[in-house]
Structure formats: structure tokens, C-alpha cells
Amino acid sequence: MSRRLAEVARKVGVSEATVSRVLNGKPGVSEATRQAVLTALDILGYERPTKLRGEKARLVGLVLPELQNPIFPAFAEVVGGALAQQGFTPVLCTQTAGGVSEADYVELLLQQHVSGVVFAGGNYAQRDASHAHYARLTERQLPAVLINASIDSLPFPRVSCNDEVAVEQAMNHLISLGHTRIGVLLGPADHVPSERKLAAARVVAARAGLVLGADQVVHSAYSLESGQAATGRLLKAGVTGIVCASDPLALGAIRAVRRAGLRVPDDVSVVGYDDSAFMSCTEPPLTTVRQPIEPMGRAAIELLVSLIGGASVAQDELLFEPELVVRGSTGPAPAAA
């Protein structure tokens, strides 16, 4: 007990006597200090006293699929800052291959009496993945917000970048440069944002009188290495422009083009998606479609805080407009194309 008091007191910056008064429900402690002590208990992994367990901590889970893709640390920074401004403490939950699953994290967060959960990328976006753990959130009536597109059956508000507009911007840019043989490099086939991007690519191609054949569409895991491997199939199909569903996929595509003895953008133009960190520093600098991370992250927290406060929030999708950022990885179609 004394060790727990000392750790919590150090975490909050108060005396052990103050911590003891909170744990025993004694008066003489401000509400702000009381909440800080309870939050420290949750962060340090200590169980609350039985009489205090009904109170939710001012903790919010932030569940991410990975940190290698720089778009997710960017979301974490924005969401974490927005939560702090609202008086909440983010609990970062990052999945790793063979490690703790998204479902495991949901159970851990429920045990910690979090006030809500924000998901940025996860099983909710894949049709063939398990979704049972989302039902646990619904059963417990725990507020949750999803960042980016999800399957339709989940009853949570969503904050998304408009995938259709993003692809229109990328495709029209390549078409304006004279490209008529354009490839599309997407995430997994059951991934909802990739489904939307593919549907949009087909509409843009048809509108421009272009063919988007089966050999011009490839699906891949979201990694540089997978993007490189998948791009080989597009190069065999003779594409001169590639629209990618993420910046790491685009970097993999550029590597594949070079390994094939071709040049970017002289022989093949490449467009990414996200405008994540350092994309202006690649060689060549990456043309990409920028997600509005800051307003999306803040909107997600505004929705979550409203739900935590008991407000009724529409269970629909809030769409944000992307922006094409033209850099050196795209250029005119080669003369022989």
C-alpha cells in the first residue's frame, strides 16, 4: 500500500497523505486533485478502491495499427493534443505483428475504465476482419469514434478524408500530363477506403475515355516492401502513371520503377496519398494527396467529448476534403506511351 501511495503521489505531485484521503473518500481535496489521483492510479495499473470503480477515468484509448507509417504518429500527435486540451489523458495502443491484438486492447481499455476510444485505422475498415470487440464497446455503451472509412454496420461516428475526391485529384493530374495508361496500387481488397478509391478510379477513367483493366489494379499490404513487390505487376502491364493508396506504397513503387531500370518521373509518374512526414524530402519529392490531419483529429475529439458528455451525435460520416500536392515524382507522359 505504501509503495502505491508513493508512486501515485510522485506521479501527481502531491503528498502521500493527499493520495490517501482520495482513496479513502475523505474531504479536504479539490475535485481537480481527486481526478488527477484517480487518473494516475489507472495509468500506473493499480485497481481503484471498490467504492471508486464506478467512476470513469479521464483516460481515452487511442488505438493505432502501427507507427511505422508516419501518418499514424501524426494522428496521434493531433489527437493527443486535442485530448489534453479537453482534460483527458490519451492511452496509446499500438498493434504489432504477433503482439497484442486490437480486440485485446479493447479489453484492456475497458478494464482501465476509459471514458472513450478513438480508432485510427483498424479492423473496422476491413470487411473480412473480426468485429466482435466493437460489440463489446456498444454493450458497455462506451463512446467511440473512428477515423477514416469503416464497414457500414458499426454504430460509431466516423471522421474521414474523402477517398473519391482524393483519387479524382490524383487521376486527373496524371491525365492532364498526358498519361493514358494509369495503374492503381491499393490496400487489401476488403479494405473499405481501397474499395472507395478503386470505384472512383473507374469512374474517372471512364469519364476520360480510358481503360482501367484488371492488370492495371493491384492490391497490397500497406508497406513499402509490399508496394514494391506489387508494382512489378503494374510495370508489366505497361503503365506510365501509378496512383497509390498511401505514401509508403508510393515509395515502394518508386523503388520498383528504379529496380526495373526506369526513371521517375521520366518513364513512370507516381502519386502517393497522405502527405506524411518527409515526403517533400524524398528523391524525387513525392507528389501526393494530403489528408487534413489537424482538422480531422480535432473533429474526432470534439465528437468523442460530446458523446462522453451524454450528447446525441449522429452515427454518420464526416467527410473532409483532401488536397493534391504536386512535387517532382510526376511529369509528362513519355513520348512513346
Phi, psi and omega in degrees: 000316182296324178295318179297315179301317183294316181296315181294319180299317178295319181298320185271333184085034178233178180280160176296329179296321178295316178301317181298319179298320179296312184295334181258007176068029181275154178284179177091014179233133179293157180297323179296317179292320179300315179294322179296320179294316180295320178296319178297321175304314182294316182296320182280354175087014178271144177286142174287152171304149186308319184289348181254357187288341179286346181272133179281138175290157175272051176250145175229126178285137174239107186258120181238148179284337183188172174237356181291323174284117187297348179293329183284317170302326178296315176297318181300320180296314181293313182295317180299317179295318179294322177294316181300322179295336179266003179085019179250156177250122179284142174246107185281126180236108183245126179282149174226155180300125180074007182256213181289131182276169176300319179297320178297318179297321179300316179296318179297319180293322177297320178296331181274005177057042179295156180278338181183176182222138171245128176251129175237092186085133181165193184299334182299339181268355182245124185295326186269002180276167176284136180237012185297326183291338176290329176296329177298320178295318180295317179301320181275000181055040180270124180301139178213147177228139180253135175258119183084168196300149179225172171297154189288337190280352183275131187271049181237147173293150183232143175241116190228153166275143183285101183297322181297314179295322180301314181290321176303316180297314182293312181296314181296327176297313180294319179298320180295339178270003176095007180282130179242348179242090188249134176256156180235122181250110189244173172283195181305153185296334181266010183275119188301313177301325178291323175300317180294318180296319180295316179300318180293320179299320179294321179295315181296317180298314180297320180297327181271000181075025181256158176264134172240084185284169181299329180283355179259005179235124177229148178249149187208159166292157183276078175208158179300316182296317179293322177297322178297314181296318182291328182296331178305324180290325178291322180294324177295332179279356175080027180287151175246355177216143182229126174259122186249151184274358175200163178292318176301322176298320179295320178295323175295322178296317179298318178297318180296319179300315180293321179296334179276004179080018179252170183241147175247121008258007187302318181258321182222127175266145183229133177240130178264193179208124176131316192057054179283178188303138172073010179291341175279352183255000179285172179236108356285164175304140190274124166289129186206167177257120187277126169280138178280077188303313185300304180294327178295313181297318181291323178296321179299318181288323176300317177297315183296315181297323176297318178295317180298324180283359177094005180287155176270120182242135180300135181271055181236196187245129177261113186263134177247147184276130176277176181220126176287128177245109185271126177227208191274357183275000176234146179201182180303147176299144179298148187300330184280350185288000000 
